[in-house]
Coordinates of C-alpha atoms in Angstrom, one line a residue:
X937 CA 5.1 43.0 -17.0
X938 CA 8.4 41.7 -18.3
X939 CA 11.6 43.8 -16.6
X940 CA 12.9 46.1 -19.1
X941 CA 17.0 46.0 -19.8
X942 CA 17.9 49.9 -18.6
X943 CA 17.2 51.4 -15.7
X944 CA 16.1 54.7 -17.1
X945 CA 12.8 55.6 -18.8
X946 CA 14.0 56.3 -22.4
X947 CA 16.5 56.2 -24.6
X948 CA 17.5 60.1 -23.9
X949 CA 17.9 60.1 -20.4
X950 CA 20.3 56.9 -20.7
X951 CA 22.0 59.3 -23.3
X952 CA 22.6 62.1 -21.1
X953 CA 23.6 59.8 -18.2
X954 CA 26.3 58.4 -20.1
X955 CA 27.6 61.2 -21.0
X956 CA 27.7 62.7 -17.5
X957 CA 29.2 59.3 -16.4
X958 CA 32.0 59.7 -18.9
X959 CA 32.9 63.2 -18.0
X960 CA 33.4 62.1 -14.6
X961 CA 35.2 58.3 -15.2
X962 CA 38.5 60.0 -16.3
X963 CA 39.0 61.7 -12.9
X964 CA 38.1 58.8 -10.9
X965 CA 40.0 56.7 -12.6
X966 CA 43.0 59.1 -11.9
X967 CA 41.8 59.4 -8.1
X968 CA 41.6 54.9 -7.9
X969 CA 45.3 55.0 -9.5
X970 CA 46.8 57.9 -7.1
X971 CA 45.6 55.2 -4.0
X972 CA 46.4 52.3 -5.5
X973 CA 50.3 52.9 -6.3
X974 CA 50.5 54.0 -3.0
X975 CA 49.0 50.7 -1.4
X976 CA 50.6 47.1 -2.4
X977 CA 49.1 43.4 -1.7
X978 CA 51.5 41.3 0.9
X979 CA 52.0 39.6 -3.2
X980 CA 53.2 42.2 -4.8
X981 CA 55.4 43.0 -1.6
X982 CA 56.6 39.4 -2.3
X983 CA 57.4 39.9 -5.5
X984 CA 59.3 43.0 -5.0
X985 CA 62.2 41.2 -2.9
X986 CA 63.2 40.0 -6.3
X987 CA 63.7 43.4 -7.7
X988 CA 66.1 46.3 -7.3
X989 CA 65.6 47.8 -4.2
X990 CA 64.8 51.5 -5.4
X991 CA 62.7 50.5 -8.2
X992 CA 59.4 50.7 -6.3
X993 CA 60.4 54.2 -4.0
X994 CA 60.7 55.8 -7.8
X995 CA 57.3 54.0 -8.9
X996 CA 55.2 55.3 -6.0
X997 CA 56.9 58.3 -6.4
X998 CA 56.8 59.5 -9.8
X999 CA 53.6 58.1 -10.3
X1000 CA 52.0 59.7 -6.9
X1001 CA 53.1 63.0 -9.0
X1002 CA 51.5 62.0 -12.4
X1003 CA 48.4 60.5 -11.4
X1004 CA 47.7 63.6 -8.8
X1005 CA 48.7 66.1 -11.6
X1006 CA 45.8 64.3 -14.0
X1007 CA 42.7 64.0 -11.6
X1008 CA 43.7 67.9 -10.9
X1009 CA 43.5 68.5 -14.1
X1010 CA 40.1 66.4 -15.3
X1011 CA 38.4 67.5 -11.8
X1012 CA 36.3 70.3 -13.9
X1013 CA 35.4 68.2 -16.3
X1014 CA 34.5 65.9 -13.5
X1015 CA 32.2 68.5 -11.8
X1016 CA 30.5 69.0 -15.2
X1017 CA 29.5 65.4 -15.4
X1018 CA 28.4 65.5 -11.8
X1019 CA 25.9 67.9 -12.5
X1020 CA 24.3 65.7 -15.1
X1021 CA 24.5 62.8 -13.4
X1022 CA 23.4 63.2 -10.3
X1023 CA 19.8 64.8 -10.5
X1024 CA 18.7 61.5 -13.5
X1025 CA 19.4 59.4 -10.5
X1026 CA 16.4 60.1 -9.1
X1027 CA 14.1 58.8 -12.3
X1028 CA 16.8 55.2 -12.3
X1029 CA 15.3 52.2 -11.7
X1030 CA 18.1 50.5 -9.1
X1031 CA 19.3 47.7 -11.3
X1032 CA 20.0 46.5 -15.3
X1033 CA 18.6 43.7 -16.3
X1034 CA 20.1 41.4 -19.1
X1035 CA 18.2 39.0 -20.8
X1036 CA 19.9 36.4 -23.1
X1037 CA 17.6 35.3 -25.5
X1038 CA 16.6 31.6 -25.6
X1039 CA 17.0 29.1 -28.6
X1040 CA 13.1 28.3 -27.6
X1041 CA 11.1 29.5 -24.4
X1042 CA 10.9 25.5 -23.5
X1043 CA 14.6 26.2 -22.8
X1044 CA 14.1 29.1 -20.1
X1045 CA 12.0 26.2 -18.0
X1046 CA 12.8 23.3 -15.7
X1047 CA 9.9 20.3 -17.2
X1048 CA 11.0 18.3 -13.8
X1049 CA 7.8 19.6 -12.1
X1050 CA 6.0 18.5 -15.1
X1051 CA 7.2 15.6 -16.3
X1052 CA 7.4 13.4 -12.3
X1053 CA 6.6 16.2 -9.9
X1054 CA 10.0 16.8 -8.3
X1055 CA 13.4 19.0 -9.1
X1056 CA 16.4 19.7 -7.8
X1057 CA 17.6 23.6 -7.6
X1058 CA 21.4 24.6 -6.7
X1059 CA 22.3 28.1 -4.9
X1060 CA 25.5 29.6 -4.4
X1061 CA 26.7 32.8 -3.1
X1062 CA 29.9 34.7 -2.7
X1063 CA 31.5 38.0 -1.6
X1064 CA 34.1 39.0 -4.1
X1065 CA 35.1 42.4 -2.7
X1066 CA 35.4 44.0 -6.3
X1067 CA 35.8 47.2 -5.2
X1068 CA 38.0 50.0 -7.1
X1069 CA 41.4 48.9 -7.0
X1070 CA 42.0 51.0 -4.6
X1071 CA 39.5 50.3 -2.1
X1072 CA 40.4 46.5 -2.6
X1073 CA 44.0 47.0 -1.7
X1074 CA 42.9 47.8 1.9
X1075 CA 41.5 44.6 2.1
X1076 CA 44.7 42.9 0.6
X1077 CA 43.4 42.7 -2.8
X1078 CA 44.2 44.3 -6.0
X1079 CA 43.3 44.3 -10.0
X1080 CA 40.2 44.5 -9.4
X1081 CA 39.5 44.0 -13.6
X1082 CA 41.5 41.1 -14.1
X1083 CA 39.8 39.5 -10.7
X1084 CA 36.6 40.5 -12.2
X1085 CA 37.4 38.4 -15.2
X1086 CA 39.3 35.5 -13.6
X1087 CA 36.2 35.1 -11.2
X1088 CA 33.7 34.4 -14.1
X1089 CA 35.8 32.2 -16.0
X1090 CA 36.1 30.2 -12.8
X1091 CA 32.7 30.3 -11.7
X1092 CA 31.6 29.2 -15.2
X1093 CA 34.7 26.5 -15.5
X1094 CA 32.6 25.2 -12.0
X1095 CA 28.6 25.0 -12.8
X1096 CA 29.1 23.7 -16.8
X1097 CA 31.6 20.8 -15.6
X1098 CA 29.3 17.2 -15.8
X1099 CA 27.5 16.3 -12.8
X1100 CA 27.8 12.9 -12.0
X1101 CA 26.0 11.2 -9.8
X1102 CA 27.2 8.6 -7.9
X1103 CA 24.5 6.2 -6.2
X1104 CA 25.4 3.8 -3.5
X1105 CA 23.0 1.1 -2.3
X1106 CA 23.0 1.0 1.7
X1107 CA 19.5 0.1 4.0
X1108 CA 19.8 3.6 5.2
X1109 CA 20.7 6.9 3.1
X1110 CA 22.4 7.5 6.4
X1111 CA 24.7 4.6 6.3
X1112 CA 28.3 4.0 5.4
X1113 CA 28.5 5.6 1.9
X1114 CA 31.2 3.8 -0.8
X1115 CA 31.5 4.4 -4.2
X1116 CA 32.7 0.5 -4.6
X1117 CA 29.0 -0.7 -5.3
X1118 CA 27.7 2.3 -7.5
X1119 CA 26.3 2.8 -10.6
X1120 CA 26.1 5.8 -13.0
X1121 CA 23.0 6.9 -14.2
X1122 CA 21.3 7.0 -17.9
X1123 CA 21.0 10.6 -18.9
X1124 CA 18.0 12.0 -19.4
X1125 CA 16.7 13.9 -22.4
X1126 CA 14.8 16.7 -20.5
X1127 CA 16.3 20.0 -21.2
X1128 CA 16.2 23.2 -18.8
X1129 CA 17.8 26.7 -18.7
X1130 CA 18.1 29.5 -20.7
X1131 CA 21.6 27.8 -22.3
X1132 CA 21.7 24.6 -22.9
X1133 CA 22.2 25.1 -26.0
X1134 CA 25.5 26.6 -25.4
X1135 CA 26.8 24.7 -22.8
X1136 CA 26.5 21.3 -23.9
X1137 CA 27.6 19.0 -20.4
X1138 CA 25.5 20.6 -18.2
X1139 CA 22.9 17.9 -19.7
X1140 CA 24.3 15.4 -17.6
X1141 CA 22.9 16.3 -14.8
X1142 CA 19.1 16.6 -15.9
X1143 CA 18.3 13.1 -14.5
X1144 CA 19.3 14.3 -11.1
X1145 CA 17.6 17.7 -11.7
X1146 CA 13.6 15.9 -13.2
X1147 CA 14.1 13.2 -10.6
X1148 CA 14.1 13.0 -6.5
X1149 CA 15.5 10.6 -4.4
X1150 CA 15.6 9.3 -0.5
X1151 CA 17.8 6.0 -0.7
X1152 CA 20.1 5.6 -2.0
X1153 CA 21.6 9.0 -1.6
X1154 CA 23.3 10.1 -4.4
X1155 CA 27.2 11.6 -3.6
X1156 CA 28.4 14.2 -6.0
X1157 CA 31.7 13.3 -5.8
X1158 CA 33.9 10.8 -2.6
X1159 CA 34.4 13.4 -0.8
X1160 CA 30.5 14.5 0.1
X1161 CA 30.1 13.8 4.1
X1162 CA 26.8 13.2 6.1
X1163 CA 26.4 14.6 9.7
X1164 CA 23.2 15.6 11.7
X1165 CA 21.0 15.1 8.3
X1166 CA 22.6 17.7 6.3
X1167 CA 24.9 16.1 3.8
X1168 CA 28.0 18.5 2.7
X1169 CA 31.4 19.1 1.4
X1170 CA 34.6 21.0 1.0
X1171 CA 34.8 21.5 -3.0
X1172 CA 37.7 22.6 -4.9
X1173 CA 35.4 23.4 -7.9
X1174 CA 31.5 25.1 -8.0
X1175 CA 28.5 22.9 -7.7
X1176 CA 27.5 21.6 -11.3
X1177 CA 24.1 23.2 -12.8
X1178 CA 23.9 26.1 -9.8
X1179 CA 20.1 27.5 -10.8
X1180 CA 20.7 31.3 -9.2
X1181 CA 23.8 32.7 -8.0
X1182 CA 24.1 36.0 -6.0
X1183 CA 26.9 37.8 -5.7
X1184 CA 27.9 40.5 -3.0
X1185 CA 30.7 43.5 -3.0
X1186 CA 30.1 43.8 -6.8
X1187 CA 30.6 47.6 -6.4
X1188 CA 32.6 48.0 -9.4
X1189 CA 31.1 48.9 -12.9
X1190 CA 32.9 47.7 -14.9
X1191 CA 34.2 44.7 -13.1
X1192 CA 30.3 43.7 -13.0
X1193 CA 30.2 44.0 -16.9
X1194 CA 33.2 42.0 -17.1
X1195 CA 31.5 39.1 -14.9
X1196 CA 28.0 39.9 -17.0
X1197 CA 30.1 39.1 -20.5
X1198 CA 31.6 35.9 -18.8
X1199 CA 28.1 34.3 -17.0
X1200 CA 25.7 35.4 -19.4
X1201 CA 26.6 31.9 -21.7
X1202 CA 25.3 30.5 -18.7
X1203 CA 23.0 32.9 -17.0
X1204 CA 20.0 33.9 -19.2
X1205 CA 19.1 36.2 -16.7
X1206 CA 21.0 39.0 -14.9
X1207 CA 20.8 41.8 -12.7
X1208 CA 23.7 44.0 -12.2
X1209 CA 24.7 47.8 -10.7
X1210 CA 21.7 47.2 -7.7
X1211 CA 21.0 49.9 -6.0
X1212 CA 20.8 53.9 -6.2
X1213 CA 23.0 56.6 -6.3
X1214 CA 23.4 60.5 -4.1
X1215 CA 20.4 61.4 -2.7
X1216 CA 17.5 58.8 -2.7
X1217 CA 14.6 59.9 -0.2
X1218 CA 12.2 57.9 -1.7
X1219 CA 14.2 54.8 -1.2
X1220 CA 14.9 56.0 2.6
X1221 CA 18.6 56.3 2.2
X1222 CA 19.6 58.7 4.6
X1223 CA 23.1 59.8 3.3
X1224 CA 24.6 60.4 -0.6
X1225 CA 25.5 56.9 -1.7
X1226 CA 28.9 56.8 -4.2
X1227 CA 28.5 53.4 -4.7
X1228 CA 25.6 51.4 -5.3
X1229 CA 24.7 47.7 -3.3
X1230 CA 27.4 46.0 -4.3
X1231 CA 24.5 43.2 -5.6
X1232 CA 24.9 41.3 -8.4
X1233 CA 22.0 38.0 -9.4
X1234 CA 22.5 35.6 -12.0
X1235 CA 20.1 33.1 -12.7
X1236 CA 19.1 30.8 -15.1
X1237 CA 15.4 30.7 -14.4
X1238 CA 13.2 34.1 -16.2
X1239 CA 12.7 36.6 -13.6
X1240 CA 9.1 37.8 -13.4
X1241 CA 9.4 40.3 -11.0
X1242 CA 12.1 42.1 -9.0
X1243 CA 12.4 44.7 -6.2
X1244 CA 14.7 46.5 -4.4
X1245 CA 15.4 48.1 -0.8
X1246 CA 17.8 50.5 0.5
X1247 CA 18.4 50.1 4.2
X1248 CA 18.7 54.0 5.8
X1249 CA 20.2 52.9 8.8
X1250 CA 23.6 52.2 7.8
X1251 CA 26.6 54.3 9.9
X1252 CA 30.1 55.1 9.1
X1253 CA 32.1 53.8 6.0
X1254 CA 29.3 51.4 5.2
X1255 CA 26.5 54.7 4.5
X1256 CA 28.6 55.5 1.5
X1257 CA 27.0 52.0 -0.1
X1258 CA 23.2 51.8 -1.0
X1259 CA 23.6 48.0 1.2
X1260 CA 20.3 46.6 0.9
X1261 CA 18.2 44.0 0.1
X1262 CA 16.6 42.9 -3.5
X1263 CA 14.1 40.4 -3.9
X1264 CA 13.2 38.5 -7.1
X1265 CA 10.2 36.3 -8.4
X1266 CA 11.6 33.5 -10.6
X1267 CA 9.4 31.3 -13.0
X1268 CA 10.4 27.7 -12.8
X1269 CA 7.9 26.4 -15.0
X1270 CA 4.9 24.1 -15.0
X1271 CA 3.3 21.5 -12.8
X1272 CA 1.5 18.3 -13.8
X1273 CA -1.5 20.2 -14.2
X1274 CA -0.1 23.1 -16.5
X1275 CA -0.6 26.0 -13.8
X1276 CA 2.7 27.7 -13.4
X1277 CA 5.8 27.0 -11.0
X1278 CA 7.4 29.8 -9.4
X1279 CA 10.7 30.5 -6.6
X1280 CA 11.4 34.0 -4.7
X1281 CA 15.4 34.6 -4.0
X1282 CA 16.5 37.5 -1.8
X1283 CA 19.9 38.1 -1.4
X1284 CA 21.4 40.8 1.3
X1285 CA 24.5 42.5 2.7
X1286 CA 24.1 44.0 6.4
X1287 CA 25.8 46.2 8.2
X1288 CA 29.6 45.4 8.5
X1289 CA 31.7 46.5 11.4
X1290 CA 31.8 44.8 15.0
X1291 CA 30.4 46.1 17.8
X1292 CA 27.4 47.3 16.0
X1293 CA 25.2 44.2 16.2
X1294 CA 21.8 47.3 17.2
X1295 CA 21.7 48.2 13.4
X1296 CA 22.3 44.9 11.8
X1297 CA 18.9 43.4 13.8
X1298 CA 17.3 47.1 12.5
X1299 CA 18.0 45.6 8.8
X1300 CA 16.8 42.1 9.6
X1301 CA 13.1 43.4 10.5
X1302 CA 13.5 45.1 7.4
X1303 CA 14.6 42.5 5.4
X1304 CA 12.0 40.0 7.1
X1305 CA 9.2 42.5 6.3
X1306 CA 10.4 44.0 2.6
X1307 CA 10.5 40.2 1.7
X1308 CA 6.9 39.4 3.2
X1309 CA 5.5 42.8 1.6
X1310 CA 7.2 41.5 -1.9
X1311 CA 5.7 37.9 -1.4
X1312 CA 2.1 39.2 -0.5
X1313 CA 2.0 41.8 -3.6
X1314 CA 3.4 39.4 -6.5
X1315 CA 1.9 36.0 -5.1
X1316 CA -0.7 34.8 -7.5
X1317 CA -3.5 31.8 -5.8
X1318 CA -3.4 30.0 -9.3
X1319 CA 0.4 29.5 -9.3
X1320 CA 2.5 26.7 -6.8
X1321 CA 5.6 28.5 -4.9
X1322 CA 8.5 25.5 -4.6
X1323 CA 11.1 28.0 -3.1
X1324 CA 12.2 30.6 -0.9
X1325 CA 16.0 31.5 -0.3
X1326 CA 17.1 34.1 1.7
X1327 CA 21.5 34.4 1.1
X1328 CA 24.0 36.9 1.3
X1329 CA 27.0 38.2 3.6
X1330 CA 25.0 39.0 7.1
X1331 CA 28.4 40.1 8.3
X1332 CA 27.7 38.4 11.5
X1333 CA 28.5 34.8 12.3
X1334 CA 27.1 32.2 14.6
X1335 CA 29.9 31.7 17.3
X1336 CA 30.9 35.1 18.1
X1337 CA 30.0 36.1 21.6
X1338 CA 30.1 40.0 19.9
X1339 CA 27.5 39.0 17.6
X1340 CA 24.4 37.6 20.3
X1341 CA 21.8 39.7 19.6
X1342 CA 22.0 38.6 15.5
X1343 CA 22.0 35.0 16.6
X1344 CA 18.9 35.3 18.5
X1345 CA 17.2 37.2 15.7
X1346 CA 13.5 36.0 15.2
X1347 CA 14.5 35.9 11.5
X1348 CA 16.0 32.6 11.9
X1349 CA 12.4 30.9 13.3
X1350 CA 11.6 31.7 10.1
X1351 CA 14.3 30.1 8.4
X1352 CA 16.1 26.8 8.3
X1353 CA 20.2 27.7 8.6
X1354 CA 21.4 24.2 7.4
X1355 CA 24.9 24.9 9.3
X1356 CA 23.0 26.1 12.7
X1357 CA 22.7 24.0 15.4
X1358 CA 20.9 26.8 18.0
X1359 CA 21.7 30.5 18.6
X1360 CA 25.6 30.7 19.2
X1361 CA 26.3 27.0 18.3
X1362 CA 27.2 26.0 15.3
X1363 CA 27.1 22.2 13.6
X1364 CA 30.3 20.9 14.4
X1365 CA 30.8 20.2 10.6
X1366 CA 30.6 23.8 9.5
X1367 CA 33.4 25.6 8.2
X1368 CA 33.8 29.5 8.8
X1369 CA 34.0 31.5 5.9
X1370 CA 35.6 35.3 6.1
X1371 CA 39.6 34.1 5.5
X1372 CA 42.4 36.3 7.5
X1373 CA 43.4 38.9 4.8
X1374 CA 47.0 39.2 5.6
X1375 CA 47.6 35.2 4.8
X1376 CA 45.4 35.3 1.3
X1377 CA 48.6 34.5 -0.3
X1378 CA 50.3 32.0 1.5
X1379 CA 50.6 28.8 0.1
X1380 CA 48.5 26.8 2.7
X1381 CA 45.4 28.9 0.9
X1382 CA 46.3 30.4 -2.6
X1383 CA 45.3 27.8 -5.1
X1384 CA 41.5 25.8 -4.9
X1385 CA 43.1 22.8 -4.1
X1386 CA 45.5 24.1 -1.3
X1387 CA 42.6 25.5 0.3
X1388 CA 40.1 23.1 0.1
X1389 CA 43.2 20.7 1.8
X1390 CA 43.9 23.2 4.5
X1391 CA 39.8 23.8 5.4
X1392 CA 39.7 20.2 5.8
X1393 CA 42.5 20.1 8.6
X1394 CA 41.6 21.5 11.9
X1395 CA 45.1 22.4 12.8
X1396 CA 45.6 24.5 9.5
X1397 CA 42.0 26.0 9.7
X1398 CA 42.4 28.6 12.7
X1399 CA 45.4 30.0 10.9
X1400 CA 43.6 31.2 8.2
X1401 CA 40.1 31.7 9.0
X1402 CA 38.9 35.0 10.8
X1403 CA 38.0 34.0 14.8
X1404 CA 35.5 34.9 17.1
X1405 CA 35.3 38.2 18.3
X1406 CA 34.9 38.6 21.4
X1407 CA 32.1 40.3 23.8
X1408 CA 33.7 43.9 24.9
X1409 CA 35.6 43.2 28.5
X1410 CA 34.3 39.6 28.8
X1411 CA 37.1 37.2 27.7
X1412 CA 36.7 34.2 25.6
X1413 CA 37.1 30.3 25.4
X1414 CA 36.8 29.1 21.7
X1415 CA 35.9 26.6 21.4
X1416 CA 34.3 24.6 24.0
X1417 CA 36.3 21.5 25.8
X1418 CA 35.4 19.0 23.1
X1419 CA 34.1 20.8 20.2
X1420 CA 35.7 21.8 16.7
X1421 CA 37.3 25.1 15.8
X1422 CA 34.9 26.5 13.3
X1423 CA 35.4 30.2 13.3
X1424 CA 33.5 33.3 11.0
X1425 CA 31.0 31.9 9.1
X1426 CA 29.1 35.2 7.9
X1427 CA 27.9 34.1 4.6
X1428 CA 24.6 32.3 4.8
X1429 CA 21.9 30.2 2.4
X1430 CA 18.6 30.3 4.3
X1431 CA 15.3 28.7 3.0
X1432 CA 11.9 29.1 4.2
X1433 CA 9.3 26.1 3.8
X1434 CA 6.5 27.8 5.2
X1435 CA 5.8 29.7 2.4
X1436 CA 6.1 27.4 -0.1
X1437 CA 3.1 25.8 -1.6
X1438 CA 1.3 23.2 0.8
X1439 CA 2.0 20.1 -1.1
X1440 CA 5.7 20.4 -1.5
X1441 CA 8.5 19.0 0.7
X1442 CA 11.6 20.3 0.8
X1443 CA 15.1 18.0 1.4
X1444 CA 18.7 19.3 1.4
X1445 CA 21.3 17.5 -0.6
X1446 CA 24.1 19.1 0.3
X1447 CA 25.8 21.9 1.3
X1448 CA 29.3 22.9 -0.1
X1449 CA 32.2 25.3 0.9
X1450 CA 33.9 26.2 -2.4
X1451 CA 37.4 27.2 -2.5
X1452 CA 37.5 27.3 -6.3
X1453 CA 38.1 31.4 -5.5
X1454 CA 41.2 31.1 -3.6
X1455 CA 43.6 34.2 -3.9
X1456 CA 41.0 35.8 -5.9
X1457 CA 38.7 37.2 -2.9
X1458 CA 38.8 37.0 1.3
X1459 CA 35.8 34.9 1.5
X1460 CA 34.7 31.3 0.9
X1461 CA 31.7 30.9 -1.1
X1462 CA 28.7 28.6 0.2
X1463 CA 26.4 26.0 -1.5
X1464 CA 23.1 24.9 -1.0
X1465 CA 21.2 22.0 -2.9
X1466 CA 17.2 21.9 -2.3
X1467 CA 15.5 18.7 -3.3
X1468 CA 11.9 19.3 -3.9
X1469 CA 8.7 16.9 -4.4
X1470 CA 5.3 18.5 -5.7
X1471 CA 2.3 15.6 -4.4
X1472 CA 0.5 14.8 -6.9
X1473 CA -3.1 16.0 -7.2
X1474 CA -4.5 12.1 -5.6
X1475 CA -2.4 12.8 -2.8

């Protein structure tokens, strides 16, 4: 059953839902302004040494009065809307879905699996703490609209750029890698995704995407580096061609239609506003929610099926946000013998603050059972599975001695971390990825390439990424006589190859910390590139 674009069961009760919505927006906004030009950025405290000193007192001031005077003032019309809104939340489905439409279905499909029996799919995913202004600004982070829009115009600038592939001939795809003896290759004709049509150089890349190679490894660009089997980068720009891209702290409406309007070119295929809203006891949310998951999934591929779950476990701050987890079946396309190709993607945000690590493990068995329980109900025998990702922010890392209990979590027997070396030891390649807030703006880290320079340096790295925490009254040596400093890493790409279909083998080809975000969020997106061979029938 193909997923319909609103979340609500006819045309009348979307009516009535927008109209409550738009009785309460006013006061909101009025509310997000009165906080907001109370609270500045460590920028726009820069900026202000250039001005008059009493400039900003007489800002904060006048408009503390005027913005207070107004949400007084639209509260009752507020309230009105609230009781309209609130009870239809109970008959919304927990996301919108929005479907470009194709030039031809042929275009919605990857033919690699068709054509030679192996593709090549790209994941990202990044936190972009797109909250209400407001909210943001506690988190050293403002204009939450203009980020919105300055995020989608980079992410697309990223995954349409050419990929070219650089192939170097060595006796080993381990070996010393040089572009001095490369070639380019021939691009292909085979055409995938719901917009080539639209974005013309992502066509580039569809040799590397119908094809599959061992040796010689192919480098994306001189800077790709090969340690402990898992080939990986610091990038200034996103991977090319990224397949499915999930997106966490999306909490904003209308920043989440602003990054809809700017991916959708891309993305054929989107789901936005995830989650539900008040009082869900169906879901199992325990508390009123006032903002929804925070979710947001952009892919390329159709998506047959989708599902979505509301953890009830969640304490403090973090209870106010339907945080949860929302699975999706994605139809790749066809095999060589014309039975149908299919990928699951789950994406996640846990629990956030420290010390809590008993109700973050709570949401893993959840998410490890919600995600076998969507698997066993939409898995058809007649269809071959070449995927299954698991990403998001865990809001735990892998060198923390706070965060033990997560690190041992059964979840990850079940799947492959590419950047783990064991519970509590990361690869010493691996880069932490939650950035100190206070220094967002310093130079060292403000622009993609400044970043991606200051991630590769050891020395610069532990002044700007988050450290360990540490176990409560135990005291800490990071890191270990020998070893690199690493620090946070809390966003994850997981993959599973258990559950993928029996004749398909799964190779990473690379992993990539992004920086292409800098200034415009406190986190540093993460890559993941699966290559994928399908045996043929003989075999």
């Amino acid at each position: 059953m193909a997923l319909q674009a609103s979340p609500f069961p006819n045309g009348f009760v979307a009516g009535v839902h927008a109209v409550g919505w738009a009785f309460i927006l006013p006061c909101f906004w009025f509310l997000d302004r009165l906080i907001a030009v109370c609270k500045s950025t460590t920028l726009e405290r820069t900026q202000r040494l250039e001005q008059e000193c009493y400039l900003h007192p007489l800002k904060v001031f006048f408009g503390s009065i005027v913005f207070f005077i107004l949400f007084v003032a639209t509260a009752p019309l507020a309230f009105l809307g609230f009781l309209l809104w609130a009870p239809l939340q109970a008959c919304r489905r927990p996301f919108y879905y929005h479907r470009e439409p194709p030039s031809s279905p042929e275009n919605e499909t990857h033919r690699g699996f068709e054509l030679v029996g192996k593709a090549s799919f790209g994941f990202a995913t990044a936190n972009l703490c797109l909250l209400p202004d407001s909210l943001a600004r506690f988190n050293n982070l403002g204009h939450t609209q203009h980020r919105a829009s300055a995020i989608g115009q980079r992410i697309v600038q990223g995954v349409c750029r050419p990929h070219i592939r650089i192939f170097v001939d060595s006796p080993s795809s381990c070996g010393t890698l040089s572009p001095s003896s490369s070639f380019l290759p021939t691009v292909n004709s085979v055409t995938y995704g719901a917009t080539d049509r639209q974005v013309q150089p992502t066509n580039s890349n569809q040799q590397g995407r119908s094809g599959h190679r061992s040796a010689p490894r192919a480098l994306l660009s001189q800077g790709l580096r090969q340690q402990d089997d898992v080939p990986w980068e610091v990038s200034s720009l996103f991977p090319s061609n990224i397949d499915i891209l999930c997106l966490e702290e999306v909490f904003d409406k209308r920043a989440a239609q602003k990054l809809t309007d700017a991916l959708k070119p891309v993305y054929g295929h989107i789901l936005y506003d995830i989650g539900v809203y008040a009082c869900q006891p169906p879901c199992g949310c325990s508390s009123f929610k006032f903002f929804n998951s925070g979710l947001f999934l952009a892919s390329r591929f159709p998506v047959l099926e989708a599902q979505y779950h509301c953890f009830p476990n969640s304490r403090g701050e973090d209870a106010l946000a339907a945080k949860g987890l929302l699975s999706a079946k994605v139809l790749i396309g066809q095999n060589q013998k014309r039975q149908r190709v299919v990928g699951y993607f789950n994406c996640t945000h846990l629990h956030a603050p420290e010390g809590e690590g008993v109700v973050r493990c709570e949401q893993l068995n959840m998410v490890t059972k919600w995600i076998g329980d969507f698997q066993a109900a939409n898995r058809r025998p007649d269809e071959d599975v070449v995927f299954d990702v698991l990403c998001g922010d865990f809001n735990f890392d892998n060198c923390s001695p706070d965060d033990n209990l997560e690190q041992n979590h059964c979840l990850f027997e079940e799947y492959r971390d590419p950047c783990r070396a064991g519970p509590g030891k990361e690869k010493p390649w691996v880069i932490g990825t939650l950035l100190e807030q206070p220094t967002l703006y310093d130079d060292d880290v403000n622009t993609p390439e400044n970043l991606q320079r200051t991630l590769e340096s050891d020395e610069l790295r532990k002044q700007y990424i988050s450290p360990p925490v540490p176990a409560v009254g135990i005291p800490m040596v990071y890191p270990e006589t020998g070893q690199p400093w690493i620090g946070r890493r809390i966003d994850y790409i997981l993959f599973r190859e258990n559950s993928i279909s029996k004749h398909c083998r799964t190779e990473i080809e690379e992993v990539t910390f992004i920086t292409q975000l800098a200034g415009l969020t406190d986190h540093i997106p993460v890559g993941l590139r699966l290559n994928v061979t399908m045996d043929s029938a003989d075999e």
